[in-house]
Coordinates of C-alpha atoms in Angstrom, one line a residue:
M1 CA 83.7 -0.1 172.5
R2 CA 81.2 1.5 174.8
V3 CA 78.4 -0.8 176.1
G4 CA 75.3 0.1 178.1
H5 CA 73.7 -2.4 180.5
I6 CA 70.0 -2.3 181.5
C7 CA 68.5 -4.4 184.3
L8 CA 64.9 -3.7 185.1
A9 CA 64.1 -6.8 187.1
K10 CA 62.1 -6.2 190.3
S11 CA 63.4 -9.2 192.3
F12 CA 66.8 -9.1 193.8
D13 CA 68.1 -12.7 193.5
G14 CA 71.2 -14.5 192.5
T15 CA 71.1 -13.1 189.0
H16 CA 72.2 -9.7 190.3
E17 CA 75.4 -11.3 191.7
H18 CA 76.1 -12.7 188.2
F19 CA 75.4 -9.3 186.7
V20 CA 77.8 -7.6 189.2
S21 CA 80.5 -10.2 188.4
L22 CA 80.1 -9.7 184.7
I23 CA 80.4 -5.9 184.9
E24 CA 83.5 -6.3 187.0
A25 CA 85.1 -8.8 184.6
L26 CA 84.2 -6.7 181.6
M27 CA 85.8 -3.7 183.3
R28 CA 89.0 -5.6 183.8
Q29 CA 88.9 -6.4 180.0
G30 CA 88.9 -2.6 179.4
L31 CA 85.3 -2.2 178.3
Q32 CA 83.7 1.2 178.8
Q33 CA 80.3 0.6 180.4
Y34 CA 77.2 2.6 181.3
V35 CA 74.6 1.0 183.6
L36 CA 70.9 1.7 184.1
V37 CA 69.1 -0.3 186.8
R38 CA 65.8 -0.4 188.7
S39 CA 67.3 -1.3 192.1
P40 CA 68.9 1.5 194.2
S41 CA 71.1 -1.0 196.1
L42 CA 72.4 -2.5 192.8
A43 CA 73.1 1.1 191.5
K44 CA 75.2 1.7 194.6
R45 CA 77.2 -1.5 194.0
Y46 CA 78.0 -0.4 190.4
D47 CA 78.8 3.1 191.5
A48 CA 81.6 1.6 193.6
I49 CA 83.2 0.0 190.6
E50 CA 85.8 2.3 189.2
G51 CA 85.4 2.9 185.4
V52 CA 81.7 2.1 185.3
E53 CA 79.3 5.0 184.8
V54 CA 75.9 4.6 186.6
G55 CA 72.9 6.5 185.4
P56 CA 69.8 7.3 187.4
I57 CA 67.4 4.7 188.7
V58 CA 64.9 3.7 186.0
H59 CA 61.6 1.9 186.4
S60 CA 60.5 1.4 182.8
A61 CA 61.8 0.5 179.4
V62 CA 60.7 3.9 178.0
T63 CA 62.6 5.7 180.7
A64 CA 65.7 3.5 180.1
C65 CA 65.6 4.2 176.4
C66 CA 65.3 8.0 177.0
L67 CA 68.1 8.1 179.5
M68 CA 70.6 5.9 177.7
P69 CA 73.4 7.9 176.0
H70 CA 74.5 7.0 172.5
L71 CA 76.6 3.8 172.8
D72 CA 77.9 1.1 170.5
L73 CA 75.7 -1.6 171.9
V74 CA 73.2 -2.3 174.8
H75 CA 73.0 -5.5 176.8
A76 CA 69.5 -6.1 178.2
H77 CA 69.7 -8.4 181.2
D78 CA 66.0 -9.3 181.5
R79 CA 62.9 -9.4 179.3
T80 CA 61.7 -5.9 180.4
A81 CA 65.1 -4.4 179.7
G82 CA 64.8 -6.1 176.3
Q83 CA 61.9 -3.8 175.5
A84 CA 64.3 -0.9 176.1
G85 CA 66.8 -2.5 173.8
L86 CA 64.1 -2.9 171.1
L87 CA 63.2 0.8 171.5
L88 CA 66.9 1.8 171.2
T89 CA 67.2 -0.3 168.0
L90 CA 64.1 1.1 166.5
T91 CA 64.6 4.8 167.4
R92 CA 68.4 5.2 167.4
S93 CA 69.7 2.1 165.6
I94 CA 71.7 1.0 168.6
P95 CA 72.0 -2.8 168.5
F96 CA 71.2 -4.8 171.6
V97 CA 71.9 -8.3 173.0
L98 CA 69.6 -10.0 175.5
T99 CA 70.3 -12.4 178.3
H100 CA 67.6 -15.0 178.3
R101 CA 67.1 -16.3 181.9
E102 CA 63.6 -17.9 181.8
S103 CA 63.0 -21.6 181.2
A104 CA 59.6 -20.9 179.7
T105 CA 58.9 -20.5 176.1
I106 CA 58.5 -17.1 174.5
N107 CA 54.9 -16.1 174.7
K108 CA 52.8 -14.9 171.8
D109 CA 52.9 -11.3 172.9
P110 CA 54.0 -9.3 169.8
I111 CA 56.3 -7.0 171.8
T112 CA 58.1 -10.0 173.4
Q113 CA 58.4 -11.7 170.0
A114 CA 59.8 -8.4 168.5
V115 CA 62.4 -8.2 171.3
Y116 CA 63.7 -11.7 170.6
K117 CA 63.6 -11.4 166.8
R118 CA 65.3 -7.9 166.7
A119 CA 68.0 -8.8 169.3
A120 CA 71.4 -8.9 167.6
G121 CA 72.3 -11.7 170.0
I122 CA 70.6 -13.7 172.7
I123 CA 72.8 -15.1 175.5
C124 CA 71.5 -18.3 177.0
L125 CA 72.8 -19.6 180.3
D126 CA 72.6 -23.3 179.5
D127 CA 72.1 -25.7 176.6
A128 CA 68.4 -26.3 177.6
D129 CA 67.5 -22.7 177.1
F130 CA 69.5 -22.7 173.8
A131 CA 67.5 -25.7 172.6
L132 CA 64.2 -24.2 173.7
L133 CA 64.9 -20.9 171.8
R134 CA 66.3 -22.7 168.8
H135 CA 63.0 -24.7 168.6
Y136 CA 61.0 -21.5 168.9
D137 CA 62.9 -19.7 166.0
Q138 CA 65.9 -21.0 164.2
T139 CA 66.9 -17.6 162.9
L140 CA 67.7 -16.2 166.4
H141 CA 71.3 -15.3 167.0
L142 CA 71.9 -17.6 170.0
H143 CA 75.0 -18.0 172.2
V144 CA 75.6 -20.1 175.4
V145 CA 77.6 -18.5 178.2
P146 CA 77.0 -20.5 181.3
D147 CA 78.7 -18.5 184.1
P148 CA 78.7 -14.7 183.6
G149 CA 81.3 -14.2 186.3
R150 CA 84.2 -16.2 184.8
L151 CA 87.0 -14.5 183.0
D152 CA 86.4 -16.7 180.0
S153 CA 82.7 -15.5 180.2
A154 CA 83.8 -11.9 179.9
R155 CA 85.8 -12.8 176.8
D156 CA 82.8 -14.6 175.4
H157 CA 80.6 -11.6 176.1
L158 CA 83.1 -9.3 174.4
R159 CA 83.2 -11.6 171.3
I160 CA 79.3 -11.6 171.2
Y161 CA 79.3 -7.8 171.6
Q162 CA 81.7 -7.3 168.8
N163 CA 79.9 -9.7 166.5
S164 CA 76.5 -8.1 167.4
Q165 CA 77.7 -4.7 166.2
R166 CA 78.2 -6.1 162.7
T167 CA 75.0 -8.3 162.6
P168 CA 72.4 -6.7 160.3
I169 CA 69.1 -6.3 162.1
A170 CA 65.9 -6.7 160.1
G171 CA 64.5 -3.3 159.4
N172 CA 67.7 -1.4 160.2
K173 CA 69.7 -1.4 157.0
G174 CA 72.2 1.1 158.4
I175 CA 73.7 -1.3 160.8
Q176 CA 76.4 -3.6 159.5

């Protein structure tokens, strides 16, 4: 399985450390990975991880969609990256999973709603976010994975990735 990761977050906070830990743990599990990020320093960190292919720096969802090679699945690590995942699903039938990091409810913006509804899986970092999203929409494919850097977390992500490849996505009848 070949998985692409997209992170378009502007801020460089603790979430990037979790992202790096996850990529390293998934690499140790034998997963082939391609990474597109907004941050040049983050790109350099990934470039140092053997077996992880790093694409050019990207600043928008459209650019990320255009520069992402054909993969089995894309993992969007923030809401803006989720827009790239949505574009990849709609234009190339590549399923995507989204990591939900915000404690706020999903706003009424139609694009944001489409991102969440079209995601083949949504990874929540705690039970509170899971409950919030379940209250928002009971049809979402939700999973709780509390610490992205743990070895068990990498196995949880792999299970979610494998299940998400088979999850039918509304409007994409070709994906099974």
